[in-house]
mmCIF file of C-alpha atoms and ligand atoms in Angstrom:
data_model
loop_
_atom_site.group_PDB
_atom_site.id
_atom_site.type_symbol
_atom_site.label_atom_id
_atom_site.label_comp_id
_atom_site.label_asym_id
_atom_site.label_seq_id
_atom_site.Cartn_x
_atom_site.Cartn_y
_atom_site.Cartn_z
ATOM 1 C CA MET L 450 0.061 -0.129 -0.022
ATOM 2 C CA ALA L 451 2.887 2.401 0.797
ATOM 3 C CA ARG L 452 4.045 4.557 -2.230
ATOM 4 C CA GLU L 453 1.083 3.242 -4.327
ATOM 5 C CA TYR L 454 -1.681 5.300 -5.931
ATOM 6 C CA PHE L 455 -5.193 4.693 -6.917
ATOM 7 C CA THR L 456 -7.075 6.958 -9.478
ATOM 8 C CA HIS L 457 -10.361 8.646 -8.336
ATOM 9 C CA LYS L 458 -12.210 10.908 -10.812
ATOM 10 C CA GLY L 459 -9.134 11.248 -13.181
ATOM 11 C CA LEU L 460 -6.885 12.190 -10.182
ATOM 12 C CA LEU L 461 -4.040 10.097 -8.430
ATOM 13 C CA PHE L 462 -4.463 9.604 -4.721
ATOM 14 C CA PRO L 463 -2.193 7.667 -2.128
ATOM 15 C CA CYS L 464 -3.402 4.319 -1.309
ATOM 16 C CA LEU L 465 -2.172 4.523 2.376
ATOM 17 C CA ASP L 466 -4.859 6.094 4.346
ATOM 18 C CA TYR L 467 -7.008 7.245 1.188
ATOM 19 C CA SER L 468 -9.902 5.661 -0.464
ATOM 20 C CA PRO L 469 -12.506 6.395 -2.979
ATOM 21 C CA GLU L 470 -15.149 5.879 -0.195
ATOM 22 C CA VAL L 471 -13.828 8.376 1.837
ATOM 23 C CA LEU L 472 -13.452 10.929 -1.024
ATOM 24 C CA ASN L 473 -16.890 10.116 -2.160
ATOM 25 C CA TYR L 474 -18.048 10.818 1.439
ATOM 26 C CA VAL L 475 -16.149 13.894 1.858
ATOM 27 C CA GLU L 476 -17.645 15.227 -1.491
ATOM 28 C CA ASN L 477 -21.132 14.290 -1.132
ATOM 29 C CA GLU L 478 -21.978 13.642 2.522
ATOM 30 C CA PHE L 479 -19.718 15.676 4.695
ATOM 31 C CA GLN L 480 -21.653 18.662 6.034
ATOM 32 C CA VAL L 481 -19.863 22.043 6.054
ATOM 33 C CA GLN L 482 -20.802 24.212 9.030
ATOM 34 C CA ASP L 483 -20.921 27.838 8.841
ATOM 35 C CA ASP L 484 -18.233 28.535 11.521
ATOM 36 C CA ASP L 485 -15.783 26.226 9.786
ATOM 37 C CA VAL L 486 -12.447 27.488 8.681
ATOM 38 C CA PHE L 487 -10.870 25.686 5.973
ATOM 39 C CA ASN L 488 -7.026 25.794 5.109
ATOM 40 C CA VAL L 489 -6.824 24.733 1.537
ATOM 41 C CA THR L 490 -3.788 24.246 -0.553
ATOM 42 C CA TYR L 491 -2.247 22.354 -3.408
ATOM 43 C CA PRO L 492 0.553 20.258 -1.500
ATOM 44 C CA LYS L 493 3.790 21.808 -0.522
ATOM 45 C CA SER L 494 2.273 25.525 -0.810
ATOM 46 C CA GLY L 495 2.576 26.293 2.818
ATOM 47 C CA THR L 496 -0.396 24.455 4.372
ATOM 48 C CA ASN L 497 1.342 23.718 7.691
ATOM 49 C CA TRP L 498 2.695 27.440 7.894
ATOM 50 C CA MET L 499 -1.005 28.846 7.378
ATOM 51 C CA LEU L 500 -2.358 25.987 9.955
ATOM 52 C CA GLU L 501 0.179 27.303 12.442
ATOM 53 C CA ILE L 502 -0.787 30.957 11.884
ATOM 54 C CA LEU L 503 -4.485 30.093 12.303
ATOM 55 C CA SER L 504 -4.024 27.852 15.335
ATOM 56 C CA LEU L 505 -2.285 30.953 16.935
ATOM 57 C CA ILE L 506 -4.904 33.385 15.492
ATOM 58 C CA ARG L 507 -7.168 31.327 17.390
ATOM 59 C CA CYS L 508 -5.441 31.676 20.435
ATOM 60 C CA ASP L 509 -4.695 35.418 20.502
ATOM 61 C CA GLY L 510 -1.096 34.719 19.763
ATOM 62 C CA ASP L 511 -0.311 32.476 22.782
ATOM 63 C CA PRO L 512 1.517 29.492 21.680
ATOM 64 C CA SER L 513 0.376 27.233 24.316
ATOM 65 C CA TRP L 514 -2.077 25.140 22.139
ATOM 66 C CA VAL L 515 0.442 25.070 19.080
ATOM 67 C CA ARG L 516 3.206 23.647 21.762
ATOM 68 C CA SER L 517 0.922 21.012 23.220
ATOM 69 C CA VAL L 518 -1.227 19.634 20.529
ATOM 70 C CA LEU L 519 -0.151 17.974 17.192
ATOM 71 C CA ASN L 520 -0.775 20.245 14.127
ATOM 72 C CA TRP L 521 -2.701 17.418 12.415
ATOM 73 C CA GLU L 522 -5.058 17.370 15.448
ATOM 74 C CA ARG L 523 -5.710 21.145 15.626
ATOM 75 C CA ALA L 524 -6.558 21.181 11.994
ATOM 76 C CA PRO L 525 -7.167 17.760 10.523
ATOM 77 C CA TRP L 526 -6.974 16.853 6.825
ATOM 78 C CA VAL L 527 -10.560 16.056 5.805
ATOM 79 C CA ASP L 528 -9.218 14.036 2.545
ATOM 80 C CA ASN L 529 -8.101 11.015 4.259
ATOM 81 C CA GLN L 530 -9.665 8.538 6.610
ATOM 82 C CA ASN L 531 -8.033 9.484 9.835
ATOM 83 C CA GLY L 532 -8.411 13.142 9.120
ATOM 84 C CA LEU L 533 -11.904 12.698 8.137
ATOM 85 C CA LYS L 534 -12.736 10.791 11.528
ATOM 86 C CA ALA L 535 -10.988 13.743 13.450
ATOM 87 C CA ALA L 536 -12.884 16.308 11.636
ATOM 88 C CA LEU L 537 -16.221 14.485 12.384
ATOM 89 C CA LYS L 538 -15.417 14.495 15.901
ATOM 90 C CA TYR L 539 -14.118 18.070 16.308
ATOM 91 C CA PRO L 540 -16.141 20.585 18.558
ATOM 92 C CA PRO L 541 -17.090 23.675 16.683
ATOM 93 C CA PRO L 542 -15.647 26.050 15.493
ATOM 94 C CA ARG L 543 -13.706 23.502 13.332
ATOM 95 C CA LEU L 544 -10.239 24.329 11.688
ATOM 96 C CA ILE L 545 -9.835 21.885 8.838
ATOM 97 C CA CYS L 546 -7.060 21.311 6.201
ATOM 98 C CA SER L 547 -7.465 20.207 2.648
ATOM 99 C CA HIS L 548 -5.532 19.608 -0.361
ATOM 100 C CA LEU L 549 -8.739 18.647 -2.368
ATOM 101 C CA PRO L 550 -9.329 20.317 -5.958
ATOM 102 C CA VAL L 551 -12.357 22.448 -5.994
ATOM 103 C CA GLN L 552 -14.530 19.821 -7.706
ATOM 104 C CA LEU L 553 -14.025 17.156 -5.233
ATOM 105 C CA PHE L 554 -14.565 19.630 -2.187
ATOM 106 C CA PRO L 555 -17.757 18.961 -0.058
ATOM 107 C CA LYS L 556 -20.539 20.038 -2.009
ATOM 108 C CA SER L 557 -22.316 21.367 1.134
ATOM 109 C CA LEU L 558 -19.769 24.241 0.850
ATOM 110 C CA GLN L 559 -22.083 25.936 -1.605
ATOM 111 C CA ARG L 560 -24.737 26.211 1.142
ATOM 112 C CA SER L 561 -22.748 27.512 3.941
ATOM 113 C CA LYS L 562 -20.895 30.658 5.203
ATOM 114 C CA ALA L 563 -17.746 28.559 5.834
ATOM 115 C CA LYS L 564 -14.712 30.467 5.121
ATOM 116 C CA ILE L 565 -11.633 29.275 2.787
ATOM 117 C CA ILE L 566 -8.237 30.493 3.037
ATOM 118 C CA TYR L 567 -6.375 29.215 -0.225
ATOM 119 C CA THR L 568 -2.700 29.510 0.023
ATOM 120 C CA LEU L 569 -0.730 29.261 -3.281
ATOM 121 C CA ARG L 570 2.858 29.259 -4.144
ATOM 122 C CA CYS L 571 5.434 29.645 -6.806
ATOM 123 C CA PRO L 572 4.812 26.362 -8.712
ATOM 124 C CA LYS L 573 8.628 25.882 -9.327
ATOM 125 C CA ASP L 574 9.135 26.024 -5.473
ATOM 126 C CA VAL L 575 6.185 23.510 -5.180
ATOM 127 C CA LEU L 576 7.792 21.224 -7.490
ATOM 128 C CA VAL L 577 11.198 21.174 -5.737
ATOM 129 C CA SER L 578 9.663 21.118 -2.403
ATOM 130 C CA LEU L 579 7.322 18.058 -3.486
ATOM 131 C CA TYR L 580 10.255 16.355 -5.165
ATOM 132 C CA HIS L 581 12.143 16.401 -1.960
ATOM 133 C CA PHE L 582 9.168 15.521 0.188
ATOM 134 C CA SER L 583 8.175 12.455 -2.001
ATOM 135 C CA LYS L 584 11.602 10.976 -1.021
ATOM 136 C CA LEU L 585 10.481 10.893 2.700
ATOM 137 C CA LEU L 586 6.764 10.786 2.841
ATOM 138 C CA LEU L 587 5.918 7.022 2.489
ATOM 139 C CA LEU L 588 2.279 8.050 0.861
ATOM 140 C CA LEU L 589 4.036 9.277 -2.204
ATOM 141 C CA LYS L 590 5.597 7.591 -4.863
ATOM 142 C CA ASP L 591 9.278 7.874 -5.212
ATOM 143 C CA PRO L 592 10.102 10.967 -7.401
ATOM 144 C CA GLY L 593 12.746 9.203 -9.633
ATOM 145 C CA SER L 594 14.827 11.604 -11.434
ATOM 146 C CA LEU L 595 14.150 15.296 -11.297
ATOM 147 C CA ASP L 596 13.665 15.201 -15.003
ATOM 148 C CA SER L 597 10.980 12.965 -15.232
ATOM 149 C CA PHE L 598 9.271 14.260 -11.853
ATOM 150 C CA LEU L 599 9.050 17.448 -13.725
ATOM 151 C CA GLU L 600 7.215 15.994 -16.586
ATOM 152 C CA ASP L 601 4.994 14.080 -14.086
ATOM 153 C CA PHE L 602 4.303 17.281 -12.221
ATOM 154 C CA LEU L 603 3.566 19.333 -15.375
ATOM 155 C CA SER L 604 1.199 16.563 -16.691
ATOM 156 C CA GLY L 605 -0.625 16.344 -13.318
ATOM 157 C CA ASN L 606 0.880 12.604 -13.004
ATOM 158 C CA VAL L 607 1.271 13.286 -8.973
ATOM 159 C CA ALA L 608 -1.051 12.899 -6.079
ATOM 160 C CA TYR L 609 -3.834 15.511 -6.065
ATOM 161 C CA GLY L 610 -3.426 15.970 -9.834
ATOM 162 C CA SER L 611 -2.235 18.985 -11.504
ATOM 163 C CA TRP L 612 -1.198 22.303 -9.871
ATOM 164 C CA PHE L 613 -2.704 24.127 -12.797
ATOM 165 C CA ASP L 614 -6.006 22.560 -12.436
ATOM 166 C CA HIS L 615 -6.064 23.057 -8.679
ATOM 167 C CA VAL L 616 -5.115 26.795 -8.902
ATOM 168 C CA THR L 617 -7.262 27.650 -11.821
ATOM 169 C CA GLY L 618 -10.181 25.763 -10.068
ATOM 170 C CA TRP L 619 -9.956 27.360 -6.786
ATOM 171 C CA MET L 620 -9.256 30.720 -8.059
ATOM 172 C CA GLY L 621 -12.646 30.536 -9.874
ATOM 173 C CA LEU L 622 -13.925 31.511 -6.264
ATOM 174 C CA LYS L 623 -11.946 34.859 -6.198
ATOM 175 C CA GLY L 624 -14.166 37.661 -5.499
ATOM 176 C CA ASN L 625 -16.577 35.496 -3.163
ATOM 177 C CA GLU L 626 -16.674 37.187 0.361
ATOM 178 C CA ASN L 627 -15.690 33.790 1.984
ATOM 179 C CA PHE L 628 -12.818 33.024 -0.014
ATOM 180 C CA PHE L 629 -9.408 34.501 0.661
ATOM 181 C CA PRO L 630 -6.431 33.807 -1.460
ATOM 182 C CA ILE L 631 -2.926 34.524 -0.308
ATOM 183 C CA THR L 632 0.404 33.590 -1.416
ATOM 184 C CA TYR L 633 3.330 32.041 0.360
ATOM 185 C CA GLU L 634 5.483 34.853 -1.314
ATOM 186 C CA GLU L 635 3.431 37.331 0.392
ATOM 187 C CA LEU L 636 3.469 35.567 3.956
ATOM 188 C CA GLN L 637 7.350 35.708 3.387
ATOM 189 C CA GLN L 638 7.487 39.369 2.393
ATOM 190 C CA ASP L 639 4.937 40.710 4.856
ATOM 191 C CA PRO L 640 4.258 38.130 7.529
ATOM 192 C CA LEU L 641 2.726 41.043 9.830
ATOM 193 C CA GLY L 642 0.437 42.460 7.113
ATOM 194 C CA SER L 643 -0.600 39.141 5.936
ATOM 195 C CA VAL L 644 -1.618 37.943 9.695
ATOM 196 C CA ARG L 645 -3.632 41.376 9.848
ATOM 197 C CA ARG L 646 -5.463 40.577 6.531
ATOM 198 C CA ILE L 647 -6.156 36.995 7.650
ATOM 199 C CA CYS L 648 -7.489 38.338 10.849
ATOM 200 C CA HIS L 649 -9.728 40.900 9.055
ATOM 201 C CA PHE L 650 -11.155 38.071 6.922
ATOM 202 C CA LEU L 651 -11.785 35.899 10.007
ATOM 203 C CA GLY L 652 -13.368 38.666 11.545
ATOM 204 C CA LYS L 653 -11.051 38.356 14.527
ATOM 205 C CA GLU L 654 -9.420 41.539 16.213
ATOM 206 C CA LEU L 655 -5.971 41.125 17.748
ATOM 207 C CA SER L 656 -3.701 43.758 19.053
ATOM 208 C CA GLU L 657 -0.305 44.517 17.487
ATOM 209 C CA GLU L 658 1.406 42.603 20.175
ATOM 210 C CA GLN L 659 -0.821 39.521 19.597
ATOM 211 C CA MET L 660 -0.214 39.699 15.799
ATOM 212 C CA ALA L 661 3.549 40.033 16.334
ATOM 213 C CA ALA L 662 3.183 36.929 18.496
ATOM 214 C CA VAL L 663 1.479 34.942 15.896
ATOM 215 C CA VAL L 664 4.255 35.841 13.340
ATOM 216 C CA GLU L 665 6.823 34.922 15.793
ATOM 217 C CA ASN L 666 5.335 31.684 16.885
ATOM 218 C CA ALA L 667 4.692 30.664 13.374
ATOM 219 C CA SER L 668 8.109 31.445 12.022
ATOM 220 C CA PHE L 669 10.176 28.748 10.347
ATOM 221 C CA GLN L 670 12.587 28.611 13.370
ATOM 222 C CA SER L 671 9.678 28.311 15.873
ATOM 223 C CA MET L 672 8.064 25.677 14.070
ATOM 224 C CA LYS L 673 11.242 23.597 13.322
ATOM 225 C CA GLY L 674 11.747 23.525 17.143
ATOM 226 C CA ASN L 675 8.259 22.687 18.109
ATOM 227 C CA LYS L 676 7.723 18.904 17.979
ATOM 228 C CA MET L 677 3.952 19.495 17.661
ATOM 229 C CA SER L 678 4.560 21.237 14.233
ATOM 230 C CA ASN L 679 7.726 19.843 12.733
ATOM 231 C CA PHE L 680 6.358 16.256 12.047
ATOM 232 C CA SER L 681 9.080 14.626 14.034
ATOM 233 C CA GLN L 682 6.187 12.645 15.696
ATOM 234 C CA ALA L 683 4.890 11.163 12.418
ATOM 235 C CA GLU L 684 4.932 7.398 12.644
ATOM 236 C CA ASP L 685 7.618 5.608 10.662
ATOM 237 C CA GLN L 686 4.924 3.939 8.534
ATOM 238 C CA TYR L 687 4.323 7.430 7.138
ATOM 239 C CA MET L 688 7.690 9.093 7.204
ATOM 240 C CA ASP L 689 11.215 8.139 6.709
ATOM 241 C CA HIS L 690 12.865 10.433 9.170
ATOM 242 C CA GLN L 691 16.384 9.477 7.862
ATOM 243 C CA LYS L 692 15.768 10.877 4.364
ATOM 244 C CA GLY L 693 15.003 14.500 5.558
ATOM 245 C CA GLU L 694 12.994 16.941 7.331
ATOM 246 C CA PHE L 695 9.330 18.328 6.608
ATOM 247 C CA LEU L 696 10.781 21.799 7.645
ATOM 248 C CA ARG L 697 13.372 21.659 4.602
ATOM 249 C CA LYS L 698 14.345 25.216 3.747
ATOM 250 C CA GLY L 699 11.174 27.430 3.908
ATOM 251 C CA ILE L 700 12.333 29.966 1.351
ATOM 252 C CA CYS L 701 11.153 31.587 -1.826
ATOM 253 C CA GLY L 702 13.115 30.851 -5.141
ATOM 254 C CA ASP L 703 14.725 27.605 -4.099
ATOM 255 C CA TRP L 704 14.050 26.229 -7.494
ATOM 256 C CA ARG L 705 16.909 28.178 -8.884
ATOM 257 C CA ASN L 706 19.136 26.021 -6.874
ATOM 258 C CA HIS L 707 17.735 22.825 -8.620
ATOM 259 C CA LEU L 708 16.208 23.274 -11.824
ATOM 260 C CA SER L 709 18.663 23.605 -15.049
ATOM 261 C CA GLU L 710 17.891 26.536 -17.499
ATOM 262 C CA ALA L 711 16.333 23.959 -19.942
ATOM 263 C CA GLN L 712 14.061 22.569 -17.240
ATOM 264 C CA SER L 713 12.856 26.110 -16.295
ATOM 265 C CA GLN L 714 12.128 26.879 -19.756
ATOM 266 C CA ARG L 715 10.253 23.803 -20.069
ATOM 267 C CA PHE L 716 8.234 24.727 -16.994
ATOM 268 C CA ASP L 717 7.709 28.288 -18.247
ATOM 269 C CA THR L 718 6.190 27.001 -21.601
ATOM 270 C CA VAL L 719 3.622 24.972 -19.978
ATOM 271 C CA TYR L 720 2.832 27.690 -17.257
ATOM 272 C CA ARG L 721 2.272 30.200 -19.978
ATOM 273 C CA GLU L 722 -0.108 27.642 -21.849
ATOM 274 C CA ARG L 723 -1.997 26.773 -18.846
ATOM 275 C CA MET L 724 -2.074 30.047 -16.946
ATOM 276 C CA GLN L 725 -2.606 32.683 -19.658
ATOM 277 C CA GLY L 726 -6.563 32.528 -19.907
ATOM 278 C CA LEU L 727 -6.897 33.169 -16.023
ATOM 279 C CA GLY L 728 -6.205 36.823 -16.124
ATOM 280 C CA MET L 729 -4.353 37.034 -12.964
ATOM 281 C CA THR L 730 -0.691 37.847 -12.120
ATOM 282 C CA PHE L 731 1.036 36.441 -8.947
ATOM 283 C CA PRO L 732 4.335 37.511 -7.176
ATOM 284 C CA TRP L 733 6.334 34.870 -9.184
ATOM 285 C CA ASP L 734 5.093 36.005 -12.701
HETATM 286 S S1 LIG S 1256 2.174 19.572 2.830
HETATM 287 O O1 LIG S 1256 3.197 18.470 3.054
HETATM 288 O O2 LIG S 1256 1.617 19.506 1.324
HETATM 289 O O3 LIG S 1256 1.242 19.727 3.849
HETATM 290 O O4 LIG S 1256 3.274 20.786 2.939
HETATM 291 P P1 LIG S 1256 3.056 22.335 3.122
HETATM 292 O O5 LIG S 1256 2.994 22.662 4.463
HETATM 293 O O6 LIG S 1256 1.845 22.768 2.140
HETATM 294 O O7 LIG S 1256 4.405 22.948 2.460
HETATM 295 C C1 LIG S 1256 5.673 22.612 3.157
HETATM 296 C C2 LIG S 1256 6.572 23.782 2.617
HETATM 297 O O8 LIG S 1256 6.448 25.011 3.402
HETATM 298 C C3 LIG S 1256 7.523 25.111 4.272
HETATM 299 N N1 LIG S 1256 7.175 25.845 5.431
HETATM 300 C C4 LIG S 1256 7.371 26.960 5.762
HETATM 301 N N2 LIG S 1256 8.071 28.148 5.142
HETATM 302 C C5 LIG S 1256 8.242 29.206 5.779
HETATM 303 N N3 LIG S 1256 7.974 29.433 7.074
HETATM 304 C C6 LIG S 1256 7.291 28.367 7.740
HETATM 305 N N4 LIG S 1256 6.833 28.719 9.183
HETATM 306 C C7 LIG S 1256 7.043 27.193 7.053
HETATM 307 N N5 LIG S 1256 6.430 26.190 7.568
HETATM 308 C C8 LIG S 1256 6.623 24.996 6.504
HETATM 309 C C9 LIG S 1256 8.172 23.958 4.509
HETATM 310 O O9 LIG S 1256 9.573 24.083 4.794
HETATM 311 C C10 LIG S 1256 8.078 23.423 3.063
HETATM 312 O O10 LIG S 1256 8.689 24.022 1.838
HETATM 313 P P2 LIG S 1256 10.286 23.518 1.589
HETATM 314 O O11 LIG S 1256 10.527 24.543 0.219
HETATM 315 O O12 LIG S 1256 10.333 22.122 1.240
HETATM 316 O O13 LIG S 1256 11.274 24.153 2.661
#
């Protein structure tokens, strides 16, 4: 089961912990509640950073919760079996993570006032982060060479499917008052301003000191030193801790250290083809 995938509605998902039954249940039966906050991303786009920020905002910047409860318990991933069980038991107001593309997201979202925070990241950095993470996360297939993984990524032959489809699908909700898109790059460039905007979206008032505490306690270094947030507690059946760390580099533009000129140009060609119709610009454009 480890490192194997199945296909559900045209997309690949890991066999370990995922199933068509769970995905169907989440899409068709899961009841979104008005006070739910969803942390939605394509993998490796800053999900856990946002999870930490949202956890800390919930506690007015006080780090006790993030230092005492595992991140996947603070905000379970509804997409898989264990996460779904935890989400169903979660006392409201729920904080829930998901990597699902918009077409597989719970249909009941349409009838609710739940809030969605959608974090995007430069796709070349997503590619590089996912390439490294695929070596240690035993849910994912071994990535092979960077050249072949680049082609898999560009064609959506990876878990959760195509980055391009995910982003264009979710960004269709832009302008909806309960949808808040933000980039990893904005979080890096202006963490305090980003936290202020997230608080405003959530209708949560924090003082300047409390927002500064959110930024500080959700920093790369703070998370790296917090065993509730750095995935050091992930079981060996899920993660090969010898192969690397979840909190790898945490920077923008690391792709420049990995992609050759030819690989970068190949990426740009597909990016232009897939993104030109969207009419949006991003910090990495
Ligand atoms: S996952 O596995 O899909 O849920 O991964 P995700 O959390 O979306 O993304 C992991 C990358 O985010 C980086 N990260 C951070 N960067 C900056 N600051 C903070 N606090 C932070 N927390 C996580 C993490 O290091 C991964 O990026 P790379 O480039 O691999 O370092």
